[in-house]
XYZ file of C-alpha atoms in Angstrom:
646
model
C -80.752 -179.013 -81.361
C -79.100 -178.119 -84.601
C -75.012 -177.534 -83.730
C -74.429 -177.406 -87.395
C -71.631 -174.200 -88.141
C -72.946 -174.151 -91.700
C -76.559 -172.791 -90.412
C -74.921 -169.495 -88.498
C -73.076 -168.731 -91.765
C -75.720 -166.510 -93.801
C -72.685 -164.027 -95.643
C -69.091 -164.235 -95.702
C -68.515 -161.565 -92.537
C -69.991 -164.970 -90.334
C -66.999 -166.720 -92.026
C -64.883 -164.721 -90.863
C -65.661 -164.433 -87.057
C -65.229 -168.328 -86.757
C -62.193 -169.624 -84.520
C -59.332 -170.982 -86.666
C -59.892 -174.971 -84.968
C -63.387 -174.855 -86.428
C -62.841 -174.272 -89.956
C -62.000 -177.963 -90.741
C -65.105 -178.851 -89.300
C -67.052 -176.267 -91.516
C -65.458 -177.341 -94.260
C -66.805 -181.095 -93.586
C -70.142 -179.654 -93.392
C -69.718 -177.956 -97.239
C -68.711 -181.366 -98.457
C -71.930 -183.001 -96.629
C -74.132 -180.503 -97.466
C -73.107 -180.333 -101.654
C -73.031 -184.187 -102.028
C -76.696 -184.615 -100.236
C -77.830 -182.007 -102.747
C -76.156 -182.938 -105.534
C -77.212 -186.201 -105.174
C -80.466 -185.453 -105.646
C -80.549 -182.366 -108.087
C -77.119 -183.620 -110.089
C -75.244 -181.118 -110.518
C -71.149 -180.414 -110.835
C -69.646 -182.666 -108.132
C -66.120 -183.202 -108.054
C -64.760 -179.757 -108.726
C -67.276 -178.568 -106.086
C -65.701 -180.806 -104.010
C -62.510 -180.247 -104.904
C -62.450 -176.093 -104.251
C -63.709 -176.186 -100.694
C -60.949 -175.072 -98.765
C -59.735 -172.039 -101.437
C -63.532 -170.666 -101.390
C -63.282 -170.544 -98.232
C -59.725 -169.072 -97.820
C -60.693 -166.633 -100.437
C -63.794 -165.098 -98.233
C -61.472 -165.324 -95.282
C -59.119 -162.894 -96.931
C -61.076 -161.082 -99.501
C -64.147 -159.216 -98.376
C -66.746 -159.593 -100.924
C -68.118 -157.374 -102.707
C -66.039 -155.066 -102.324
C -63.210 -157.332 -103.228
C -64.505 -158.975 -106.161
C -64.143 -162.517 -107.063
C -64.932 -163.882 -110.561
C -64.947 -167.327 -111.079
C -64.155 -168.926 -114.441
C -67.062 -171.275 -116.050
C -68.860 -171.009 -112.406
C -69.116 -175.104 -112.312
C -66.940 -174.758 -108.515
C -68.687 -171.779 -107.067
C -71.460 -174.098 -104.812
C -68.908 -173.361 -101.610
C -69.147 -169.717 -102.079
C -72.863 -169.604 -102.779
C -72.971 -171.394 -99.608
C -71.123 -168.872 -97.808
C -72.830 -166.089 -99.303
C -76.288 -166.550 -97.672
C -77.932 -168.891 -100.382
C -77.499 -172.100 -97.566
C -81.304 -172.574 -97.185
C -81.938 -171.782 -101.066
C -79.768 -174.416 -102.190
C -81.904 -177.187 -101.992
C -83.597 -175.961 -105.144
C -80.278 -175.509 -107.219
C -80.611 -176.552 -111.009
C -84.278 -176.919 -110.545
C -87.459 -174.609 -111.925
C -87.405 -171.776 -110.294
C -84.809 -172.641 -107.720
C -81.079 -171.023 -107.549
C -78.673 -171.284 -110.746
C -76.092 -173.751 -110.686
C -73.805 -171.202 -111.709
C -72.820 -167.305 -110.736
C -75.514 -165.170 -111.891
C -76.066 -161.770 -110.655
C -79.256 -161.531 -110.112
C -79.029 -164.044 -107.635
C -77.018 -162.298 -105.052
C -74.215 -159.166 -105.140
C -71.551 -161.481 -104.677
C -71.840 -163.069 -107.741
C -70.232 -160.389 -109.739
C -70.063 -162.300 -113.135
C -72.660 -164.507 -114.880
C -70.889 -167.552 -116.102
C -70.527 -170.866 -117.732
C -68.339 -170.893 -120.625
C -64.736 -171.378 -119.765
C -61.660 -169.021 -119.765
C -63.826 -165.435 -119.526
C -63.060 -164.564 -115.870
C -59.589 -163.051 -116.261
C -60.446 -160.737 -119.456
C -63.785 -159.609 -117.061
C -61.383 -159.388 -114.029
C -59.564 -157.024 -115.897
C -61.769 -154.689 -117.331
C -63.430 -154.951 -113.572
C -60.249 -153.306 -111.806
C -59.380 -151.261 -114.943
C -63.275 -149.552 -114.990
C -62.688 -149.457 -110.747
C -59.599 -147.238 -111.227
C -61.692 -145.462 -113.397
C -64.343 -144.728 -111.301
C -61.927 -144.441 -108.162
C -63.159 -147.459 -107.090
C -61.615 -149.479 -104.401
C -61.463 -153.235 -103.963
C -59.100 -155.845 -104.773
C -59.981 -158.179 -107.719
C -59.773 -161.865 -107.875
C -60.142 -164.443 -110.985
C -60.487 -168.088 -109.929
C -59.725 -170.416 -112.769
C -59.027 -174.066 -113.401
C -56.170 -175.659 -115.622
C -59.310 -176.731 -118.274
C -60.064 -173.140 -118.598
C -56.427 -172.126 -118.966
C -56.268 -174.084 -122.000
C -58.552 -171.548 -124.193
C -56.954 -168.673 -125.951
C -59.167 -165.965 -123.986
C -56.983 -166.892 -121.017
C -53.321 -165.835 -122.347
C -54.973 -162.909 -124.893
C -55.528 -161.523 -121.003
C -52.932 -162.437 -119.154
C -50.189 -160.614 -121.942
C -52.944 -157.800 -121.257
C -52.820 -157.569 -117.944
C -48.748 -158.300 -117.752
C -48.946 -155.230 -119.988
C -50.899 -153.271 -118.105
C -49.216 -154.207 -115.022
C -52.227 -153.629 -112.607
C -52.713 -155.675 -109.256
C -55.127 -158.442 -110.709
C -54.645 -161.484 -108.912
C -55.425 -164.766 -110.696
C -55.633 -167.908 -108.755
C -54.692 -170.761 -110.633
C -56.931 -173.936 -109.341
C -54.823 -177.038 -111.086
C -56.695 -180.241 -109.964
C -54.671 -182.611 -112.288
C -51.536 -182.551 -111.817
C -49.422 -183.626 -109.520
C -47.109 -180.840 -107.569
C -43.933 -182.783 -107.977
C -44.214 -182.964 -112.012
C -44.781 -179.854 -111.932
C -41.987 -178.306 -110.244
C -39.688 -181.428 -108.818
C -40.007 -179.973 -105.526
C -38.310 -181.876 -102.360
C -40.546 -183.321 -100.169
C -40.790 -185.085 -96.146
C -43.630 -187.187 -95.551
C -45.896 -185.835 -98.434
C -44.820 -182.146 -97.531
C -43.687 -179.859 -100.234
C -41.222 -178.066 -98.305
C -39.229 -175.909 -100.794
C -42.282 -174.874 -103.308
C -43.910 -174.296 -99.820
C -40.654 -171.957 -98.623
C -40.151 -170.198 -101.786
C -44.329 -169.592 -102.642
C -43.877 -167.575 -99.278
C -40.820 -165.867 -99.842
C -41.723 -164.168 -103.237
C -44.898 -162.895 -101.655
C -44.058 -161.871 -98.331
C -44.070 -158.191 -98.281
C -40.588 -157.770 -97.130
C -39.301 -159.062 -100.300
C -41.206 -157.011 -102.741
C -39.721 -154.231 -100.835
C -36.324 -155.612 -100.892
C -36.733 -156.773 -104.331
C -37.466 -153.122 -105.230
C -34.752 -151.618 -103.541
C -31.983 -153.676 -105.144
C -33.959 -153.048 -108.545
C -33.856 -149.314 -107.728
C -30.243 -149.087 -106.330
C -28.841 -151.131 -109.765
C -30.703 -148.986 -112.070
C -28.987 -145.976 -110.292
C -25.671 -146.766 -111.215
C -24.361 -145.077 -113.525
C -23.330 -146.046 -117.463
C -24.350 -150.011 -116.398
C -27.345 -149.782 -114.218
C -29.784 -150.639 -116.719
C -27.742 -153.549 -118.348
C -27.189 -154.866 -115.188
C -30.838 -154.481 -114.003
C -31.802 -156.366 -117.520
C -29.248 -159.162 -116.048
C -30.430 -159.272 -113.017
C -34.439 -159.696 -114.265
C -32.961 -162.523 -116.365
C -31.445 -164.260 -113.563
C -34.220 -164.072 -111.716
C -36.544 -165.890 -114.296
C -34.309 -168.382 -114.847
C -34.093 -169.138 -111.298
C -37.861 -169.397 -110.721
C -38.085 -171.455 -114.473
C -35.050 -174.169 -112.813
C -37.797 -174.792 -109.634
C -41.094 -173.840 -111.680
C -41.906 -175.196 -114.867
C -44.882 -172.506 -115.083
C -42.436 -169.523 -116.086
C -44.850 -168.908 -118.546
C -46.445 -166.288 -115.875
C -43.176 -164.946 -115.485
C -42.373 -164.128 -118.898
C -45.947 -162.847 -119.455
C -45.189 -160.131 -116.668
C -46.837 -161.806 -113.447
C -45.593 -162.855 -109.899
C -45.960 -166.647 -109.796
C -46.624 -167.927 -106.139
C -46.858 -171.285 -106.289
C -47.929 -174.421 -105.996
C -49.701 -174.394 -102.565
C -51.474 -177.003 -101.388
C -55.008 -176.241 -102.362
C -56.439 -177.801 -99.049
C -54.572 -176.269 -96.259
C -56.708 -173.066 -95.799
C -54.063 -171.507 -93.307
C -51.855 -171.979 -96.245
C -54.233 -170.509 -98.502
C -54.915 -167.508 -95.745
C -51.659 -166.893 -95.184
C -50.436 -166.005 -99.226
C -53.654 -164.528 -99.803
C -52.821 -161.918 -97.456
C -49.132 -161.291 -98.535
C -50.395 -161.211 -102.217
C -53.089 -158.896 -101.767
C -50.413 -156.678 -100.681
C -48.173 -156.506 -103.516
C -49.225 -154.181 -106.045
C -48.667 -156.019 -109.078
C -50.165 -158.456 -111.216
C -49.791 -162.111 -109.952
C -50.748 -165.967 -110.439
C -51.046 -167.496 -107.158
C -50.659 -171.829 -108.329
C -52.987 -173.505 -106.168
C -53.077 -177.795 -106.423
C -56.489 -179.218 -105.643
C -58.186 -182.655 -105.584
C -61.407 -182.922 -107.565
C -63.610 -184.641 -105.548
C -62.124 -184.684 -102.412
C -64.081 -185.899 -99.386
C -66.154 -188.122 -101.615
C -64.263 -191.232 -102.589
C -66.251 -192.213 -105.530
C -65.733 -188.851 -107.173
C -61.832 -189.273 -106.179
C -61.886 -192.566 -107.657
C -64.076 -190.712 -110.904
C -63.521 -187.137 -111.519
C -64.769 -187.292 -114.843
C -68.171 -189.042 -113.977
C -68.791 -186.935 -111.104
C -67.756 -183.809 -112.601
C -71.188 -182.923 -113.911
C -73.367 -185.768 -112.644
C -77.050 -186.733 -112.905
C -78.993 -187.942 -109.647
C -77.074 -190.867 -107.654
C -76.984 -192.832 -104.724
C -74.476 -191.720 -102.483
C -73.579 -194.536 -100.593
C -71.896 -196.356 -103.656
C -71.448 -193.819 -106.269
C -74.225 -195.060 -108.273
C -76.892 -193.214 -110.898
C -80.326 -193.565 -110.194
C -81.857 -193.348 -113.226
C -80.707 -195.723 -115.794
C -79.337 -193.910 -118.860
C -81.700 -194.365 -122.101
C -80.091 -194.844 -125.546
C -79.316 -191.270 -126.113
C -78.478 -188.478 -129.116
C -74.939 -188.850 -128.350
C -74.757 -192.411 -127.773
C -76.419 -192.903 -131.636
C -73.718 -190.035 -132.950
C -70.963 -192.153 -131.481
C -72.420 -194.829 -132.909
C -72.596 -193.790 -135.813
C -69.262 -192.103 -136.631
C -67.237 -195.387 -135.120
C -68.922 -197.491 -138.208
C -68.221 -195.040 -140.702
C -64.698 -194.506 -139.442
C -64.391 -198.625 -139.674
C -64.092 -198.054 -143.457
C -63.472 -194.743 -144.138
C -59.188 -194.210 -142.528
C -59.947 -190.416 -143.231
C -62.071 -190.149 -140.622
C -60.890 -188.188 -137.933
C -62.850 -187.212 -134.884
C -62.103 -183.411 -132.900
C -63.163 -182.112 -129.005
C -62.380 -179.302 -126.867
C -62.142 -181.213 -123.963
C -65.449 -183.377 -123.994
C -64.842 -186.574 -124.876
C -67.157 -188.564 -122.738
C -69.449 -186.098 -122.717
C -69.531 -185.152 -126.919
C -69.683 -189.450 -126.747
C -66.185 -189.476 -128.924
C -64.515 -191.479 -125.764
C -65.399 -194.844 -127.741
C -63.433 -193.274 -131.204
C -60.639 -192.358 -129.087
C -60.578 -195.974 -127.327
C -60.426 -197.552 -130.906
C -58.716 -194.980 -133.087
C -56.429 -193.401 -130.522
C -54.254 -192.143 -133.812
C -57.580 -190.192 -135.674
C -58.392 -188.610 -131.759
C -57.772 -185.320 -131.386
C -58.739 -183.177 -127.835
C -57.579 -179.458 -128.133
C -58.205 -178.447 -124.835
C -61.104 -176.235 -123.929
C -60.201 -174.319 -127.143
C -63.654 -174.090 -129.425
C -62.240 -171.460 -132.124
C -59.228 -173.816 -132.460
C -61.014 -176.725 -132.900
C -62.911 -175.735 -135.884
C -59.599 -173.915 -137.248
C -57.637 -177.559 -136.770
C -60.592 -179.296 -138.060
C -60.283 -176.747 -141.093
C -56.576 -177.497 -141.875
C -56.966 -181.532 -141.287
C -59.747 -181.000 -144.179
C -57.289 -179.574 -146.158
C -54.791 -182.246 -145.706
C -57.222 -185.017 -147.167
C -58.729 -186.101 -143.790
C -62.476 -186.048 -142.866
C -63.056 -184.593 -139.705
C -65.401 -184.810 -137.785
C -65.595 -181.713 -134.980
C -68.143 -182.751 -131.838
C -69.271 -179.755 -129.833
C -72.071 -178.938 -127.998
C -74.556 -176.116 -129.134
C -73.919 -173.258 -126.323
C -70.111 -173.910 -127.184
C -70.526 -173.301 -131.031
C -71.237 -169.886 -130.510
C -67.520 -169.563 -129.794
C -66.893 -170.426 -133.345
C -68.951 -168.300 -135.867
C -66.084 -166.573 -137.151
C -63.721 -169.862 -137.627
C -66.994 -171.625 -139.148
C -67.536 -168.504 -141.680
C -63.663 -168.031 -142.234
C -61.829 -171.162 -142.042
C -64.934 -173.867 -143.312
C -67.722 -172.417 -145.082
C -65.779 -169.918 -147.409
C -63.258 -172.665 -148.825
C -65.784 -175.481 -148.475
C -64.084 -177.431 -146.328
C -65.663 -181.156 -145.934
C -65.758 -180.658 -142.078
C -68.615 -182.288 -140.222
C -69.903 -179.925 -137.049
C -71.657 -182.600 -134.419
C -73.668 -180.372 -132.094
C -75.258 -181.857 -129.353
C -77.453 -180.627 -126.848
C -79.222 -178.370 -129.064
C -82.309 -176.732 -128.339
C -83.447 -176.381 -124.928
C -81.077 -178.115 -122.612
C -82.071 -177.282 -119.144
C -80.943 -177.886 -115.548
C -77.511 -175.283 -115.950
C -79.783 -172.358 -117.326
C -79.095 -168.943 -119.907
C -75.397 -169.865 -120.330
C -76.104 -173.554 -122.022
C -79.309 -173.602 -124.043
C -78.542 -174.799 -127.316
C -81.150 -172.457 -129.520
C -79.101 -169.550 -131.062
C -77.399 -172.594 -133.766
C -79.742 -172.375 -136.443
C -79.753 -168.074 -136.214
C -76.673 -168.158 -136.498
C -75.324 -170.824 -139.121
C -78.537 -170.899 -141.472
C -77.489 -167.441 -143.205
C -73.480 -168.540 -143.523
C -73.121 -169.464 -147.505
C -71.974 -173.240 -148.439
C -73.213 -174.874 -144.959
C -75.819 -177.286 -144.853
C -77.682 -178.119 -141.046
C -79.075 -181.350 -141.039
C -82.135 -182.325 -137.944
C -81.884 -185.982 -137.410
C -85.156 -187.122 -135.213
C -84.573 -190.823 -134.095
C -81.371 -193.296 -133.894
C -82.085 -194.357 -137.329
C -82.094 -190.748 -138.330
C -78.961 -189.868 -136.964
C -77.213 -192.429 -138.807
C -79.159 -191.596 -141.972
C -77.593 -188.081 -141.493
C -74.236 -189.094 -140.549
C -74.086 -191.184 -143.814
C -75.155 -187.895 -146.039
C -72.777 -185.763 -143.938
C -69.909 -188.102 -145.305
C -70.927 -188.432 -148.767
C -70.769 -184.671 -149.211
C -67.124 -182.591 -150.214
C -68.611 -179.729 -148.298
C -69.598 -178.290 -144.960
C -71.905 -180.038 -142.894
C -73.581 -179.566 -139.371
C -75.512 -181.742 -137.681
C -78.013 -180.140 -134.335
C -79.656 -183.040 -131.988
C -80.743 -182.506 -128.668
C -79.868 -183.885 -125.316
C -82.052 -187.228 -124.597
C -83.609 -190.239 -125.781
C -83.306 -191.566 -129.449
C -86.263 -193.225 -130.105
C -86.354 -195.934 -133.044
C -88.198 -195.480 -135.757
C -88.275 -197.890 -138.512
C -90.762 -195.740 -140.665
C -87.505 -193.183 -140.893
C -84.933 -195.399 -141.650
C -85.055 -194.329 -145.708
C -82.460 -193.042 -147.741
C -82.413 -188.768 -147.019
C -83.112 -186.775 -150.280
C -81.136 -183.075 -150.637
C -83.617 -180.274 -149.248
C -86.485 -182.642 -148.066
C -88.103 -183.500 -145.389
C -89.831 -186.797 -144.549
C -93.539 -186.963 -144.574
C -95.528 -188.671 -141.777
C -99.136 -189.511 -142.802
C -101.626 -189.969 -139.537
C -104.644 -190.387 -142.066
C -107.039 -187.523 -144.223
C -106.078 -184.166 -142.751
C -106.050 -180.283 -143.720
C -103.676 -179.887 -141.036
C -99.771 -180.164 -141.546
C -97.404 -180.314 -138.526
C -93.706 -179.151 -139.460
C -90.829 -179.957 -136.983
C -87.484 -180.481 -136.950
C -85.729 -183.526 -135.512
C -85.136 -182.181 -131.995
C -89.026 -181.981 -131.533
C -89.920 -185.082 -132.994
C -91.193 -187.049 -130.458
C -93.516 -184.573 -129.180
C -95.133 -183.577 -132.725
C -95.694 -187.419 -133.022
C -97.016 -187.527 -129.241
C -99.197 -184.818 -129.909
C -100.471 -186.454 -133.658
C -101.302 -189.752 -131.863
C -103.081 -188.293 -129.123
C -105.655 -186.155 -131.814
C -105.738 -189.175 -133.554
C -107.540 -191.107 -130.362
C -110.119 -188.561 -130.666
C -110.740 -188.719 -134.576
C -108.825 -185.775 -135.533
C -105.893 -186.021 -138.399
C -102.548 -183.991 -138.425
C -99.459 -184.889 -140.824
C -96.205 -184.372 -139.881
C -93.618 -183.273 -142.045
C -89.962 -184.085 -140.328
C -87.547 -181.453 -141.700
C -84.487 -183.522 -141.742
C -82.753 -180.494 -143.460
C -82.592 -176.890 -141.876
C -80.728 -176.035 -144.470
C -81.361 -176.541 -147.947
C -84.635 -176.442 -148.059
C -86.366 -177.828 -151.267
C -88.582 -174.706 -151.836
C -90.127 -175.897 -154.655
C -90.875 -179.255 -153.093
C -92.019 -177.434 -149.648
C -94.144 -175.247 -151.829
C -96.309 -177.912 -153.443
C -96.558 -179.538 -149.903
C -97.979 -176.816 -147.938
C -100.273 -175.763 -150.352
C -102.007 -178.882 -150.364
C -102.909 -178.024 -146.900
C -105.117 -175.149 -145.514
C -103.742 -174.951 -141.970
C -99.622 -175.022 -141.279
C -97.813 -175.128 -138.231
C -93.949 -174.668 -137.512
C -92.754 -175.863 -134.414
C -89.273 -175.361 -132.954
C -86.970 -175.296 -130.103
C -84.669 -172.282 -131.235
C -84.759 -168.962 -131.438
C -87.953 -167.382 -133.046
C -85.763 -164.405 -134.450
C -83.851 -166.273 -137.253
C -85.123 -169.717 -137.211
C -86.601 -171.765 -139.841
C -90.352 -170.980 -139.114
C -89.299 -167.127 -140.376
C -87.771 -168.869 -143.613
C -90.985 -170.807 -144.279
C -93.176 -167.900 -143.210
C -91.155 -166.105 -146.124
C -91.510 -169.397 -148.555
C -95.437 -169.025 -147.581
C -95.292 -165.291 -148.103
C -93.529 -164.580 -151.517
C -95.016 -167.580 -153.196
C -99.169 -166.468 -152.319
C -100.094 -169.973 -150.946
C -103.092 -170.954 -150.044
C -102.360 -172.525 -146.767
C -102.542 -170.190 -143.311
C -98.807 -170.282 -141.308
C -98.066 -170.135 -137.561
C -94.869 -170.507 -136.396
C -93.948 -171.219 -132.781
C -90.311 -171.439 -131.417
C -88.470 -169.486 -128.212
C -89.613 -165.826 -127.791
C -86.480 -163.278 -127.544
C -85.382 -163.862 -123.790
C -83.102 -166.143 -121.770
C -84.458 -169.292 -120.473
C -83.186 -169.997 -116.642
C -83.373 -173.926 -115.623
C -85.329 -176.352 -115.269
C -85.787 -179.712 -116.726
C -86.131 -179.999 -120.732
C -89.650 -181.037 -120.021
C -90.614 -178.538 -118.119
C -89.083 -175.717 -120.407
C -90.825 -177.314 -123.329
C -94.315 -177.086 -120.812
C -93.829 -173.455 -120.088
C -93.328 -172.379 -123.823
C -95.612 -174.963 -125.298
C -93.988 -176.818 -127.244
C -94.829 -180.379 -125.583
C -97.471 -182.441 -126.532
C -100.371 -180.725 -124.891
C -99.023 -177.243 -126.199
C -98.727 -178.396 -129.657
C -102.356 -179.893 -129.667
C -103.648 -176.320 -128.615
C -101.545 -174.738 -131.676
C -103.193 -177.426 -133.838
C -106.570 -176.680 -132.589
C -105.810 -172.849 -132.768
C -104.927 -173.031 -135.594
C -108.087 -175.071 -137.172
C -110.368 -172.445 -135.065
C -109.087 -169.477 -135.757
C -106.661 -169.429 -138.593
C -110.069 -169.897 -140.876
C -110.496 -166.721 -141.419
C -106.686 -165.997 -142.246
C -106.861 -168.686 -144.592
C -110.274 -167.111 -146.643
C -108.543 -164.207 -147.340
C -105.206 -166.366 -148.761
C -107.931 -167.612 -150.731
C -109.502 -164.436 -151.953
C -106.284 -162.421 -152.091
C -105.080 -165.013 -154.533
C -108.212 -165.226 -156.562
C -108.525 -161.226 -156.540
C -105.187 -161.287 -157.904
C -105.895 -163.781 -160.982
């Protein structure tokens, strides 16, 4: 018989009719329950693990939705989809069809915000209680965000707001690396912080709100000095809380600051949720978590388990060897150039294992630089180390980049700024859904004046591009997508401005055009025609932008069927700038283009994206053979348009 307490929770109102003693238990079963799962799926582990306890202090206190609760990036929210009614659904998280790794709304009407970039949820917290005052709305209003997140700019641009604004948003800090005594200095008795503890409840007990606004009241009253000593009195207040908390940051930005509380005693937790719920102003409740707790190898490895592939859980390890990846060939490649080149410097918002720059920083811990989760910044630093002589090198992955269009039009492209632009994972990514594909880059950079995109396709390729990315005194981005870099010694030649590199299969009318990030399966789908005795070239783009038009001109006319494959956007991608090269020129050849119709793509494995929107293998030999069927007739009447119009 099934005892589990996890089963009887199907929404938060089952939470909350639970006796006190049992909630440890419950919370045991979370942990259980997200590292079988995990383990299997992958998935984000150790700050999963880590916010147990506050998710479920949060939905003891807060009655969602009514109350709302946003959570910043999303990457922790696995405990409250749990205890939301999505138990028996989450076996299928991060897979095809299955539920999002991440908030999304159309999921379930707790989810209130879709995310997974960082430092969004307390602007959208915000304008939440702002448009419920509006529309006389009740509910309180809660933004859940981690010490990463508070690094980005977003974060303070709201909090001055809201300090400004001076309504009762509450904004739980979640800090899960560091340690409470650094913070604050606190006194402690056998591991228990007993003054932070003690103080945390005194400023937001309800009895001293009201006593704090009485004295405020009754000093203001007096007459000729009451507001100079009121101003005095504010003062001495900060500086009191900035002597025991180094976080007076809040303070000074207009905000209670409760603080630090021990992010894993929910009775804790319970108990200054309710006393800040009731105090009518705007307030940072500091909460100090463990990422990974209850799982020892994620203690022992936050960073490894905080987004992890499939793994063994009893010792920690992957199941799936890695394969020489993307990443692993840009890292690579930038460590041998930075060998001889001192003016090499290498730039990440806060993904250095993951952008593969962890191996620069281990051997040029000088030329490192990690900004925090601060994308705009990063390019805007990388823009004024270009300036200073220095050759940076910015690594960020695709989704992030769109973060940066005005610091990559502004500060880069419209001085000309040598800055490289490394983004990986472009193109369809997969398992964490809408918020991370990687195929807006080229629609968005190919129109921006002075930039050129390079599309390396293979290990040999990426290096090849890395190499031209250095030898220009200009802008340069480089897109490659999350996975394998096969070798290819037929690719290993020297790159030529604007061109492409052409990939002979034998005597064919057909012409195959892809860039680097679908490489393997144009080549896949060319060998397999090839077993059955038909011919297709492929011509690797190596450069999204420039594109040798007069070159690309001559080429596809000596074809009569053309095909454009890509894994980007359709609106704005490079098949529409070819389709225009095809069009204003009159050639003779007939165009298709293929990439990602105008929608958002929800998870599931590369591979299987690539299946669904044919552009793997199998779907690019029925575009081939579509095209050779059917595009006949288009390309007659190329043929007699053109000869019509001699």
């Amino acid at each position: 018989m099934d005892n589990s307490l996890l089963n009887t929770i199907n929404g938060p109102e089952d939470l909350r009719k639970l006796e006190k003693n049992s909630l440890p238990r419950l919370a045991q079963e979370i942990r259980e329950r997200i590292i079988s799962v995990v383990s299997r799926n992958g998935g984000h582990l150790a700050s999963n693990l880590g916010a147990v306890e506050l998710s479920m202090a949060l939905h003891l206190v807060f009655e969602s939705p009514k109350d709302k609760l946003i959570w910043d990036v999303g990457h922790q929210c696995y405990t409250h989809k749990l205890l939301t009614g999505r138990n028996k659904s989450f076996e299928g998280i991060r897979k095809k069809d299955g539920i999002s790794g991440f908030p999304k709304n159309s999921e379930s009407r707790h989810d209130i915000v879709e995310t997974g970039h960082a430092s969004t949820s307390i602007s959208e917290a915000l304008g939440v209680l702002t448009g419920q005052e509006v529309a006389g709305v009740d509910g309180a209003v809660v933004a859940v965000i981690g010490d990463g997140a508070m690094t980005g700019g977003m974060a303070f641009e709201a909090l001055n707001h809201a300090g400004h604004l001076k309504k009762q948003l509450i904004v739980v800090l979640n800090d899960n690396t560091m340690s409470i005594s650094k913070n604050v200095g606190a006194l402690t008795v056998s591991g228990k912080w007993l003054l932070s503890n003690y103080l945390s409840r005194l400023f937001a007990s309800k009895r001293y709100q009201r006593l704090r606004e009485k004295f405020d009241q009754g000093i203001k009253g007096l007459p000729l000095i009451g507001m100079k000593l009121f101003d005095l009195s504010v003062r001495i207040r900060k500086g009191f809380k900035a002597v025991l908390y180094k976080e007076s940051i809040f303070s000074d930005l207009g905000f209670e600051y409760v603080g630090p509380i021990d992010g894993h005693s929910i009775t804790k937790l319970k108990e200054v949720f309710e006393e800040v719920k009731k105090i009518g102003r705007p307030t940072v409740v500091h909460v100090v978590t463990q990422k990974g707790r209850g799982y020892e190898h994620a203690e022992g490895n936050p960073t490894l388990f905080h987004g992890i592939a499939p793994f063994t859980v009893e010792d920690g390890k992957l199941t799936e060897r890695a394969s020489y990846s993307f990443t692993a060939a840009f890292s690579d490649s930038i460590l041998r150039n930075a060998e001889s080149d001192k003016r090499i410097t290498a730039i990440t918002a806060a993904m250095s294992k993951g952008t593969g720059l962890h191996a620069f920083q281990e051997r040029f811990p000088g030329r490192f630089f990690d900004v925090g989760i601060a994308e705009e910044h990063a390019v805007a630093f990388a823009a004024g180390q270009a300036r200073s002589g220095c050759r940076p090198v910015v690594a960020i992955y695709s989704t992030f980049m769109q973060r940066t269009v005005d610091q990559v039009i502004h500060d880069i492209a419209l001085p000309g700024l040598p800055v490289v632009i490394a983004m990986d994972r472009a193109g369809l990514v997969g398992d964490d859904g809408e918020t991370h594909q990687g195929i807006y880059d080229i629609a968005l950079f190919k129109a921006v004046p002075n930039m050129t995109i390079l599309a390396p396709g293979c290990r040999q390729e990426m290096a090849a591009a890395m190499d031209y990315a250095f030898r220009l005194n200009s802008p340069c981005m480089l897109r490659y997508p999350k996975g394998s870099a096969l070798g290819w010694e037929d690719l290993a030649d020297p790159w030529e401005t604007g061109r492409g590199k052409l990939i002979s299969e034998g005597p064919s009318n057909t012409l195959l055009i892809s860039p680097g990030s679908l490489l393997k399966e144009a080549r896949s789908a060319a060998a397999e025609l090839r077993e059955e005795g038909i011919y297709c070239d492929i011509y690797n783009l190596r450069f999204i932008k420039p594109l040798d038009e007069d070159y690309l001109a001559e080429l596809l006319d000596s074809y009569s069927n053309v095909i454009c494959i890509e894994d980007a956007a359709r609106i704005g991608g490079i098949g529409e700038t070819i389709a225009s090269i095809v069009q204003q020129r009159q050639l003779n050849c007939s165009f298709a283009y293929y990439g990602l119709p105008d929608t958002f793509y929800a998870q599931g494995t590369r591979e299987e994206l690539l299946t669904e929107f044919g552009l793997d293998a199998a779907g690019i030999i029925g575009h081939i053979r579509k095209s050779e069927e059917s595009e006949i007739a288009l390309y007659s009447y190329n043929r007699k348009q053109k000869a019509e119009g001699a």
